[in-house]
Coordinates of C-alpha atoms in Angstrom, one line a residue:
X14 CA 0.0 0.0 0.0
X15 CA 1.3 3.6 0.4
X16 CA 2.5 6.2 -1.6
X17 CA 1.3 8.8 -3.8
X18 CA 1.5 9.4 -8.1
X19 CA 3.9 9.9 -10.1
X20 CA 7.5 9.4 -10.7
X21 CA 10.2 6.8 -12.2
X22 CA 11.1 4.4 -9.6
X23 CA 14.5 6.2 -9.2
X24 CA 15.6 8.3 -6.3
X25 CA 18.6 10.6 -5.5
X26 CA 22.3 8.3 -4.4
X27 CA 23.8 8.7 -0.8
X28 CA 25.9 11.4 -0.2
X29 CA 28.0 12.6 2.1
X30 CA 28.9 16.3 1.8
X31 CA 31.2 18.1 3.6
X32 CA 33.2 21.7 3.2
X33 CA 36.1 21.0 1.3
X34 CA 38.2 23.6 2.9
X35 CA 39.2 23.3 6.2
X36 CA 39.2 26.8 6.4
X37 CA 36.5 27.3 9.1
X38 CA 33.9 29.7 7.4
X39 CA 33.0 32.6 9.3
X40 CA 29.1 32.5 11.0
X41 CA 26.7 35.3 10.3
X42 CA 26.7 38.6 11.7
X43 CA 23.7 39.8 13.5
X44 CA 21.0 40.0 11.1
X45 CA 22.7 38.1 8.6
X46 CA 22.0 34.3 7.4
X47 CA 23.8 31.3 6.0
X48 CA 22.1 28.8 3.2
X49 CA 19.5 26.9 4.4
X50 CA 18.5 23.5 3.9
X51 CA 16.1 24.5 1.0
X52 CA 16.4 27.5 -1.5
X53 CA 13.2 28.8 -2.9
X54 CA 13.5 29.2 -6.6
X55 CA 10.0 29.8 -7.6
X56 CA 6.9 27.9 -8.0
X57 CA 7.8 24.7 -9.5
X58 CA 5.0 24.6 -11.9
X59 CA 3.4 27.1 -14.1
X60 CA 0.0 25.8 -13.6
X61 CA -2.4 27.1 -11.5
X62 CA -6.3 27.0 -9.8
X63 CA -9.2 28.5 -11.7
X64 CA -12.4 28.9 -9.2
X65 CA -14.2 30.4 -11.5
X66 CA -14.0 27.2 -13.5
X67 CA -15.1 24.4 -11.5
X68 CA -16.0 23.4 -8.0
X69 CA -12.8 24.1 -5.2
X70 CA -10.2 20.7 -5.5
X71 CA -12.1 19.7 -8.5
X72 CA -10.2 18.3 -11.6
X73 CA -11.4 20.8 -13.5
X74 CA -10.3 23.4 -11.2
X75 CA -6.8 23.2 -12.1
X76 CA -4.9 24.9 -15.6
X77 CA -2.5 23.0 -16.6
X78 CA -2.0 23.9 -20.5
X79 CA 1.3 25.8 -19.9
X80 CA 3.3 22.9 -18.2
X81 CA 5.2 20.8 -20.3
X82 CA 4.3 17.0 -19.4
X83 CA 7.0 15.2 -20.6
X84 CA 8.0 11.9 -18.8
X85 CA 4.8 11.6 -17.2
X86 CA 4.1 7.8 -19.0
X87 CA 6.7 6.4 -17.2
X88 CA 5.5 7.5 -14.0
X89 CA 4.8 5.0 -11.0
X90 CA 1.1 5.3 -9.8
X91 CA 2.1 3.9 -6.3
X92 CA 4.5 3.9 -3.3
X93 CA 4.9 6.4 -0.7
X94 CA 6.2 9.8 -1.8
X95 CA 7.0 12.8 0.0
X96 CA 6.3 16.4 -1.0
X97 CA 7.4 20.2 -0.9
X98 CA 4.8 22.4 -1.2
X99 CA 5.1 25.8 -2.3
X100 CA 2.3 28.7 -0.9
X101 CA 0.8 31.1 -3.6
X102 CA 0.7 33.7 -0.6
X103 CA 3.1 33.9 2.2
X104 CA 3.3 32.8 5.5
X105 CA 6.0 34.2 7.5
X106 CA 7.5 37.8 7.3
X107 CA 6.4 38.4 3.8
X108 CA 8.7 35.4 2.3
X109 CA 7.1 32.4 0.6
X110 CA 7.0 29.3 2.8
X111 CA 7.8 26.0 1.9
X112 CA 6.5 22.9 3.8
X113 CA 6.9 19.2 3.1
X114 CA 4.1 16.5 3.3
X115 CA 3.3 13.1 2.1
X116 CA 1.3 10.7 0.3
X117 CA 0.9 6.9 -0.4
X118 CA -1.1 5.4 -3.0
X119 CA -1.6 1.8 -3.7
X120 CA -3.3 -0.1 -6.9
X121 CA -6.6 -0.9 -4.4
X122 CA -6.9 0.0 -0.9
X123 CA -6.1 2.2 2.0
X124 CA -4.4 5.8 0.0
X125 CA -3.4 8.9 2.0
X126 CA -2.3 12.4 1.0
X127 CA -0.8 13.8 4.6
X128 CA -3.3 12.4 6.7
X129 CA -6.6 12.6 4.3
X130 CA -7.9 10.0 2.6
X131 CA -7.7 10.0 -1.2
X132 CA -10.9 9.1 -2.6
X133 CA -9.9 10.4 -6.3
X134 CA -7.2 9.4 -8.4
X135 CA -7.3 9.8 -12.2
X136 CA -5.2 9.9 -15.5
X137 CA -6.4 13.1 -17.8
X138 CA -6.2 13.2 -21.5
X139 CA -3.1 15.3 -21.4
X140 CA -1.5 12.4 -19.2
X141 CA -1.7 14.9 -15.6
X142 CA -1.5 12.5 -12.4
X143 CA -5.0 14.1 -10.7
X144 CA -5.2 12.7 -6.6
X145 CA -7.7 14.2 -4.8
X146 CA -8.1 13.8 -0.9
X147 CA -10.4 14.9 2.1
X148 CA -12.0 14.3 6.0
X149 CA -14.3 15.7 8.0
X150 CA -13.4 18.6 10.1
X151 CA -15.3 19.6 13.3
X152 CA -19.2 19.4 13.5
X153 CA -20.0 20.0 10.0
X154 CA -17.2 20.6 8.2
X155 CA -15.5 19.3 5.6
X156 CA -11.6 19.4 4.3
X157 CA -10.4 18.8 0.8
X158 CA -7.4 19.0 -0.9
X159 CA -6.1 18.3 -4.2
X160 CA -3.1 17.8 -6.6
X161 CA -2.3 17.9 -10.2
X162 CA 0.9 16.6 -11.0
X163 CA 1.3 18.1 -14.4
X164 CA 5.4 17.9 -15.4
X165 CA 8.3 15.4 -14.7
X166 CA 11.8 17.4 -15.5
X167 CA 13.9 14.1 -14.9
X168 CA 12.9 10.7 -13.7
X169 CA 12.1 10.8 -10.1
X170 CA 10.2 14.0 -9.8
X171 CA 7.1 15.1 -10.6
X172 CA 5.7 18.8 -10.2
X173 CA 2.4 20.4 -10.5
X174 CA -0.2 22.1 -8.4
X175 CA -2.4 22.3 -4.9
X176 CA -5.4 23.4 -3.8
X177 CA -6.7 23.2 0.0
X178 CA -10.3 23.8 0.6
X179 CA -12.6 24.2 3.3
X180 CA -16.3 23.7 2.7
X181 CA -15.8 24.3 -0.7
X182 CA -13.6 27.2 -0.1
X183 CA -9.9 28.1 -1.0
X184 CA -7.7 28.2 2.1
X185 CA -3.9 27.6 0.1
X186 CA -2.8 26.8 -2.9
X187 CA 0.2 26.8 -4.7
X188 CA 2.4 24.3 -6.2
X189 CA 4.7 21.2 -5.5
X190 CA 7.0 18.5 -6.0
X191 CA 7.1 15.0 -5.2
X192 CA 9.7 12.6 -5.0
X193 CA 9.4 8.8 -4.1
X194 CA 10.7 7.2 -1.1
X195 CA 12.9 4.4 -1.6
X196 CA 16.4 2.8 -0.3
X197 CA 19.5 4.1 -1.9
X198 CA 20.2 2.0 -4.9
X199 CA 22.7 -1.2 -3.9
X200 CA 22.4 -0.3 -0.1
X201 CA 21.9 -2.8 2.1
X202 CA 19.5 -3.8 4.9
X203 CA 22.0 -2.7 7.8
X204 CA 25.5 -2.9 8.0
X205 CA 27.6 -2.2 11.2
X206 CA 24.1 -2.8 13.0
X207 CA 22.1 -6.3 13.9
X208 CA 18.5 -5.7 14.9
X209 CA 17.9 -7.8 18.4
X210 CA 14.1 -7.4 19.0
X211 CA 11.6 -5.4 17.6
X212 CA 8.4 -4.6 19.6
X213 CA 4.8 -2.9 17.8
X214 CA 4.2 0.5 20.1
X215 CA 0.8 1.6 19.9
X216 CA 0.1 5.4 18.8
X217 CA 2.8 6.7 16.7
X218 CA 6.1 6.1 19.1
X219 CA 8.5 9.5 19.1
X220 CA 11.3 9.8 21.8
X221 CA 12.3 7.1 24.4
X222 CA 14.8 6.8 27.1
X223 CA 16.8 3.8 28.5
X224 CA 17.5 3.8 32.6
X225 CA 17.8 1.4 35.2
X226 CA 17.2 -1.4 32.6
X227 CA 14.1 -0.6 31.3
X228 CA 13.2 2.0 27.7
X229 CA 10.3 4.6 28.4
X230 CA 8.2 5.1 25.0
X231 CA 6.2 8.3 25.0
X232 CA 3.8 7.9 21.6
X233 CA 1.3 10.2 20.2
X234 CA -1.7 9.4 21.0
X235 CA -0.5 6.2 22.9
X236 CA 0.8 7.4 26.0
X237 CA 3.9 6.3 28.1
X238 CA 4.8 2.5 27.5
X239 CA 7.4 0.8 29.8
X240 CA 9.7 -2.4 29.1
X241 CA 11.8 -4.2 31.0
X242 CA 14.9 -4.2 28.4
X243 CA 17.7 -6.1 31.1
X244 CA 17.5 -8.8 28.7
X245 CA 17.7 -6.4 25.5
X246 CA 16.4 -9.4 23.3
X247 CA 13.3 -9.9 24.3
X248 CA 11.6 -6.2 25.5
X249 CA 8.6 -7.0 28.3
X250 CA 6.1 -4.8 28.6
X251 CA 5.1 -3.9 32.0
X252 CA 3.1 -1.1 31.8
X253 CA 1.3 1.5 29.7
X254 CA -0.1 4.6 31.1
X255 CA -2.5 7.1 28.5
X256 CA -4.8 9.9 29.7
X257 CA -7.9 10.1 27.5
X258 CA -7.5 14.6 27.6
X259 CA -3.9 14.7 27.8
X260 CA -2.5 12.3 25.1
X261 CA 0.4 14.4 23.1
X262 CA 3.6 12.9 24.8
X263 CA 6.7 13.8 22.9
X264 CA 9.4 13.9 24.9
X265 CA 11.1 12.0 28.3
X266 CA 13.6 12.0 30.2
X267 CA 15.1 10.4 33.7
X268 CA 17.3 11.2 36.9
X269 CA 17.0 8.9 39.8
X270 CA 13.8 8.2 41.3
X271 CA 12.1 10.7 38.4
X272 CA 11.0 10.1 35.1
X273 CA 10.0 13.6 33.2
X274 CA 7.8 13.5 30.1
X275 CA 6.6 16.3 28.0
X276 CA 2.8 16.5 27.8
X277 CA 1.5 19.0 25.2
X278 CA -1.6 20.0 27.4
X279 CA 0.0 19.8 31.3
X280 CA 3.6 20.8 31.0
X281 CA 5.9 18.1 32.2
X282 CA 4.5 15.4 33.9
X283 CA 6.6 13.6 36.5
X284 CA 6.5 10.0 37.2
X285 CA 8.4 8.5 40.3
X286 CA 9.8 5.2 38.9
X287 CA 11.3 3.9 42.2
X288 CA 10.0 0.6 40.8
X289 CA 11.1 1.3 37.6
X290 CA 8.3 -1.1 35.7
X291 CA 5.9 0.6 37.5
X292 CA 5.9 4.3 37.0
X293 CA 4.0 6.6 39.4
X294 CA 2.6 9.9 38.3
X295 CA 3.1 12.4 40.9
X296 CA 2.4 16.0 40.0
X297 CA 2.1 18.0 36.3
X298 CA 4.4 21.2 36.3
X299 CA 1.3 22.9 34.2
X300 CA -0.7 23.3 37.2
X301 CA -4.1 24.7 35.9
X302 CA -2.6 26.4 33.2
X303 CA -2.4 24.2 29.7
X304 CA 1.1 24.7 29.2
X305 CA 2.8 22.8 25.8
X306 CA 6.1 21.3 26.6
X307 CA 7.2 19.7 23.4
X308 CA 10.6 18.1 24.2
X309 CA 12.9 17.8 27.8
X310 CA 16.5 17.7 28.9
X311 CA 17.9 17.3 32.1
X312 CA 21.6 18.1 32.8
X313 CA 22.8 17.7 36.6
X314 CA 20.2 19.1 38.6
X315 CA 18.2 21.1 36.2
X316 CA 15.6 20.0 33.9
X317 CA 15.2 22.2 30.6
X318 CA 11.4 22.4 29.3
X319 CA 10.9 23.7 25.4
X320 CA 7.7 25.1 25.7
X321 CA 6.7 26.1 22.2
X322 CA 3.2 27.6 24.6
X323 CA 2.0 29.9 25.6
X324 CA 5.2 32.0 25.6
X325 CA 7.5 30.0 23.2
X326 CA 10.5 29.8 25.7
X327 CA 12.6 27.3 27.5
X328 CA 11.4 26.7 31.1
X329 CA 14.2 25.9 33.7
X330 CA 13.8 24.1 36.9
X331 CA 15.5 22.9 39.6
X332 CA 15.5 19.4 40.2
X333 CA 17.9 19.3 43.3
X334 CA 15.0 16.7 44.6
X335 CA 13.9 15.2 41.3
X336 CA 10.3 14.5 42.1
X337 CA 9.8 18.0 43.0
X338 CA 10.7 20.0 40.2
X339 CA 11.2 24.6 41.0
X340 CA 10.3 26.4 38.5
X341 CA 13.7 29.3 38.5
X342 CA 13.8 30.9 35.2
X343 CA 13.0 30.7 31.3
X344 CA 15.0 31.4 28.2
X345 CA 13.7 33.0 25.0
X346 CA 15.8 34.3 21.9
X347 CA 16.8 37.7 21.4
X348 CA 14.2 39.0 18.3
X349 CA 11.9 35.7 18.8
X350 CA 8.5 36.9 18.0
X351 CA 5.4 34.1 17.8
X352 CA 4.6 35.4 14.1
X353 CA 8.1 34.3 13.1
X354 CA 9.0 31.1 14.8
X355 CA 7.1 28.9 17.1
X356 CA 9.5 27.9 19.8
X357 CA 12.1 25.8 21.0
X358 CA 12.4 22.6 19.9
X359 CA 15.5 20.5 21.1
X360 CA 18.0 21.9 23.8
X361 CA 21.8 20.1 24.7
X362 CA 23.6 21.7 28.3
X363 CA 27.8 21.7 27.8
X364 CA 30.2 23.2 30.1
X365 CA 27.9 25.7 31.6
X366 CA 26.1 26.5 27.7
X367 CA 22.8 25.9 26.4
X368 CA 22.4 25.5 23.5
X369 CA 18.5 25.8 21.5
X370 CA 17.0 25.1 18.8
X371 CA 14.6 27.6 18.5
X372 CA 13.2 26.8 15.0
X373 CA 13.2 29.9 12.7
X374 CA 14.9 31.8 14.6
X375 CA 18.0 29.6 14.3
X376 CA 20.6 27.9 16.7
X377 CA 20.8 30.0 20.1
X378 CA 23.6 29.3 22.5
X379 CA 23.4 30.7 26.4
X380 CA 25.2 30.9 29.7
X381 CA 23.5 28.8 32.2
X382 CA 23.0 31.1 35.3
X383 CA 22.5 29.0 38.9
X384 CA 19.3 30.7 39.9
X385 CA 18.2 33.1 37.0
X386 CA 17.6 33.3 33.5
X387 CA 20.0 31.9 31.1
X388 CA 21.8 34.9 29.3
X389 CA 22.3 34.5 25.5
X390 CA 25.7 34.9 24.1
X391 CA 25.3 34.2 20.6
X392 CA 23.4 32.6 17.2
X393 CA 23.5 30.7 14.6
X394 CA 21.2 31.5 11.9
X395 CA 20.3 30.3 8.4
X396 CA 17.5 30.8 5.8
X397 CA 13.9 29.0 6.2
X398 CA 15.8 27.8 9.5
X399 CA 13.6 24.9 10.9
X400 CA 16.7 24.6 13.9
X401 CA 15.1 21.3 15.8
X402 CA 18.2 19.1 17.0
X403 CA 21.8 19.3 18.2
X404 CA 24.5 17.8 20.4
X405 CA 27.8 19.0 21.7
X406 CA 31.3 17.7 22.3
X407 CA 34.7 19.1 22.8
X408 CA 37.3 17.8 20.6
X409 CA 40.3 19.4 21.5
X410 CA 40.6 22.9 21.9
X411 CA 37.5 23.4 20.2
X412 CA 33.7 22.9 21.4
X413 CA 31.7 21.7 18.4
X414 CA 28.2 21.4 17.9
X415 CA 26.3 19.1 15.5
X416 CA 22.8 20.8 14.2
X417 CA 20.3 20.4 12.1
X418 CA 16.9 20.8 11.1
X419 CA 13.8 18.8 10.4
X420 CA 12.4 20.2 7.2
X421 CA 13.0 19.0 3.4
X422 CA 16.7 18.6 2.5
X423 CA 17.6 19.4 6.2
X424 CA 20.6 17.7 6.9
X425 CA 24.0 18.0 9.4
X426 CA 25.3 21.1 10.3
X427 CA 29.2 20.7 12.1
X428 CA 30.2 24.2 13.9
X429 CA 32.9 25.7 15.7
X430 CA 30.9 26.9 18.9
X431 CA 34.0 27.7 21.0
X432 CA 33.3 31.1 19.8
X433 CA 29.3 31.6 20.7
X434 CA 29.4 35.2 19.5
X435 CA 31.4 33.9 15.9
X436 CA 30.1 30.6 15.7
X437 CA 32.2 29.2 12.5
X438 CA 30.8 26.5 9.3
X439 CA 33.0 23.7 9.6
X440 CA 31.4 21.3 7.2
X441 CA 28.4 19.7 6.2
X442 CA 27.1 15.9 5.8
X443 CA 23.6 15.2 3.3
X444 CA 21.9 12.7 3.1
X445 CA 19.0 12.5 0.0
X446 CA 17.3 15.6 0.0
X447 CA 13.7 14.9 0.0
X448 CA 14.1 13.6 3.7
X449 CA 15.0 14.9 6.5
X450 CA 17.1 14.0 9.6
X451 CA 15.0 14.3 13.7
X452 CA 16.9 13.4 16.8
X453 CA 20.9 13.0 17.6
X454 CA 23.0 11.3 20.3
X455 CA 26.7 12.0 21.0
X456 CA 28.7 9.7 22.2
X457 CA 32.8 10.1 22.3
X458 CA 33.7 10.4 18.6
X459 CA 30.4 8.9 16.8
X460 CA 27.3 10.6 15.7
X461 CA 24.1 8.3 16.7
X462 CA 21.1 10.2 14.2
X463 CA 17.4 8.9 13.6
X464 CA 17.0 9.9 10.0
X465 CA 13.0 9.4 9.4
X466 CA 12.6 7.6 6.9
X467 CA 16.6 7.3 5.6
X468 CA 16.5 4.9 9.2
X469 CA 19.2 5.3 11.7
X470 CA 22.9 6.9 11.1
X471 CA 25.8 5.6 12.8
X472 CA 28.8 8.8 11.8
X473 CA 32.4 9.1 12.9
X474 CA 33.2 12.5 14.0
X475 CA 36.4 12.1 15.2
X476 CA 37.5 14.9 12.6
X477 CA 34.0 16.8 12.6
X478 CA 34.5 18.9 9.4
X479 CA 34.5 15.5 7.7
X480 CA 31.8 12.9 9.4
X481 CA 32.0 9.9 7.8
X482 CA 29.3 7.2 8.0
X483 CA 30.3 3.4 9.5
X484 CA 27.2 1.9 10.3
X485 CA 23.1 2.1 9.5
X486 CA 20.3 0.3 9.7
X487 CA 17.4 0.8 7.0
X488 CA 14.0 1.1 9.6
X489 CA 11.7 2.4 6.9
X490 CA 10.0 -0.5 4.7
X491 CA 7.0 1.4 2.3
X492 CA 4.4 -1.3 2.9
X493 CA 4.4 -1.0 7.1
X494 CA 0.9 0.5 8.6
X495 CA 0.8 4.1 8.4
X496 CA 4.0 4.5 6.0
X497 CA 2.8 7.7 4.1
X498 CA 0.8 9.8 6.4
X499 CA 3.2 12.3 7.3
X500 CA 6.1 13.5 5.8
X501 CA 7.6 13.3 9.5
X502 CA 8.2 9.4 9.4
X503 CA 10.7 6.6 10.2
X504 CA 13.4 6.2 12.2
X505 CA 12.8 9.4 14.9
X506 CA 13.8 8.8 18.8
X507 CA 17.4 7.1 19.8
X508 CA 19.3 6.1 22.8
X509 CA 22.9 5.0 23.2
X510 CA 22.9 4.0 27.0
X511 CA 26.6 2.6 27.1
X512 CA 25.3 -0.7 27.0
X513 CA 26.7 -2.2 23.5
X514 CA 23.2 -1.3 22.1
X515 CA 21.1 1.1 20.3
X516 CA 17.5 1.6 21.2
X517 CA 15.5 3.8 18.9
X518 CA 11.6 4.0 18.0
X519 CA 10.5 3.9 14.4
X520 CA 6.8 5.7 13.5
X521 CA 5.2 2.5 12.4
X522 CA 7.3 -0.2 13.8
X523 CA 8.0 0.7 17.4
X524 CA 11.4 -0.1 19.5
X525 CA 13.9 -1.5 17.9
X526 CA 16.9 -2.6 19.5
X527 CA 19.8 -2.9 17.7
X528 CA 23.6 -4.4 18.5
X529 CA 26.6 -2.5 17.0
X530 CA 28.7 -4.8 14.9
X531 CA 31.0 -2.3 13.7
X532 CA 33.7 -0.7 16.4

């Protein structure tokens, strides 16, 4: 099943790219911005939606006589794809905003474009892919939105236009491309990595962490999930906890008796996991106030709390007695404005820094005060930033911090942070750039990195401007439940306990445990 229209079953070779000069390049000034992941060239299409034609998302609905539809025979009417999509009408600070989404199609059966389900799918005279999607909205409403794929400029890509509607009205349009997600060509399974076990996690499974021999799932709509992993073969479940009004866990975390998980209606919730199979929910840091904490990160005996609401700021507290977490401060970029970015994301604590991944408004690094708010000394900023993961080492005389974003064609970032007020471009590493990279774990010289659907990364750092990959393991297979919904899928949480093992939670699969082969 899966996928969405279009495109020659070909799709882009690894790469690894890195700066070939080791000249470190110079970071932005204030104001200024490097190369994002993404540059917008224009819409990728010229066709476009005419409403006074035909009914909103209709075929008809869409002109397509000025594109130029060669290579669309040979195009694949099945797999799972994912997509940028290009707004006729801005969304942030008067530039055009991309976003990427997904589809899956299948010959018969269960289709999805990002979450809808498509109930049209046709072949026009002029050969134009047409896939048309919807759901209902609220009490009476109803959502619908459609593509054209009109133009293939090489095998493995496929271009066209969009239109969402609401109730038979326009809320976006614009146009897209799609590309198909597939393994590298001649890449195998795994190499450097042996799967172990593999356990189903109910919801869609995001972050976990690994303490005391046991691995805390948080999932989407799941809730918190426990197993006993002293035996890392054979995961036991022994308990699940969900909240029927409070069910958007994203992000945990542990220290001693306490178990910290991000709740996107009550803050952080703490769990006292003094029997560590058992967890015990003790308080929610929200109070009465819905608070959104999207991700959390303890370091000694404070616990960091990206809140992307209501304020869009990093909460501090002290967790000198872990189950009883002081609220002592908050941190929020200099310039950060709700209209331009929506929060923190990801935070990593070195040698007295913090460093955040405040989204669009780039890679912040602060001083960590002991009982006030942290105090920024510096940025890292590029354009259509979507700043959502890091981790920091020193290596040498340098600190250096591995970034990146989550976003279409976001990808590794290796920077000179010694410096936060001139942080320095050391190199880069890419994978293919219709994916993108999530979550990152630093250990000694090697890069641990879930990579959605591109499965987990295993890089050697030891000279960061050049990482160089020695071991993955291929999570993503297209015909899994779910594969296709979101453009945000695969391989997305990972742990590296110390343990000889990798523990990391894939969308559709769940926890997968996986032995390094490869020293």
């Amino acid at each position: 099943m899966r996928a969405l229209l279009m495109l020659a079953a070909v799709t882009l070779a690894l790469s690894a790219c890195s700066n070939d000069s080791q000249t470190p390049q110079p970071g932005p000034p204030p104001g200024d911005v490097h190369d994002g992941d993404w540059k917008d060239t224009g819409p990728f299409a010229p066709c476009r939606v005419d409403l006074a034609a035909a009914s909103c998302g209709s075929l008809a609905s869409f002109d397509a006589n000025a594109c130029t539809p060669g290579g669309l025979a040979t195009l694949e009417l099945e797999g799972v794809y994912t997509l940028h999509v290009r707004a006729k009408s801005p969304q942030y600070s008067g530039a055009h905003t991309l976003s990427p989404q997904a589809m899956r199609l299948a010959p018969t059966g269960d289709q999805s474009a990002n979450g809808l389900r498509v109930d049209r799918r046709e072949v026009d005279a002029r050969g134009n892919v047409y896939i048309s999607a919807q759901r209902a909205e609220g009490a009476s409403g109803s959502r619908r939105r459609s593509y054209l794929g009109c133009q293939s400029p090489e095998p493995g890509r496929l271009q066209g236009c969009y239109v969402d509607c609401y109730n038979g009205q326009v809320q976006r349009e614009g146009t897209f491309e799609a590309r198909k997600v597939a393994p590298v060509e001649g890449e195998p399974e795994s190499s450097g990595l042996e799967r172990v076990a593999e356990t189903f996690v109910p919801g869609t499974p995001v972050d976990i962490y690994v303490t005391r021999g046991h691995a805390y799932v948080v999932s989407l709509g799941g809730g918190l999930f426990v197993y006993d992993v002293r035996d890392p073969t054979k995961p036991v479940l022994t308990r699940s906890v969900r909240l029927p009004n409070d069910n958007y866990w994203n992000g945990v975390w542990a220290k001693d008796d306490a178990l910290y998980v991000a709740s996107g209606a009550r803050g952080v919730i703490v769990f006292d996991i003094s029997n560590p199979a058992l967890p015990l929910e003790v308080l929610a840091t929200g109070g009465q106030q819905r608070t959104n904490v999207h991700t959390v990160f303890v370091h000694e005996d404070r616990l960091f709390a990206a809140s992307p609401a209501p304020t869009g700021e990093v909460l501090v507290y002290d967790i000198s007695r872990p189950l009883e977490p002081r609220r002592i401060g908050g941190f929020q970029a200099t310039g950060f404005t709700p209209e331009t970015s929506n929060g923190p994301h990801d935070m990593f604590v070195f040698e007295g820094r913090l460093y955040t991944n405040f989204w669009r408004a780039g890679y912040v690094i602060a001083q960590v005060e002991r009982e006030d708010a942290p105090k920024q000394l510096g940025s890292y900023r590029y354009s259509n930033a979507t700043s959502h993961a890091n981790a920091v080492g020193r290596f040498g005389e340098r600190v250096i911090a591995f970034e990146g974003g989550e976003d279409w064609g976001a990808h590794l970032r290796v920077l000179d942070v010694t410096d936060p007020a001139s942080v320095k471009l050391l190199g880069e590493y890419r994978r293919q750039e219709h994916l993108s990279l999530h979550n990152m774990v630093l250990v000694g010289t090697k890069l641990y990195v879930a990579w959605y659907q591109d499965g987990v990364r295993v890089l050697d750092v030891s000279t960061p401007e050049t990482p160089r990959e020695v071991a993955h393991y291929n999570t993503f297979r297209p015909d899994d439940p779910g594969r296709g919904e979101s453009f945000y899928d695969g391989a997305i949480g990972i742990r590296v306990p110390g343990d000889g093992f990798v523990y990391t939670v894939d969308t559709s699969r769940g926890l997968l445990i996986l032995r390094e082969t490869a020293r």
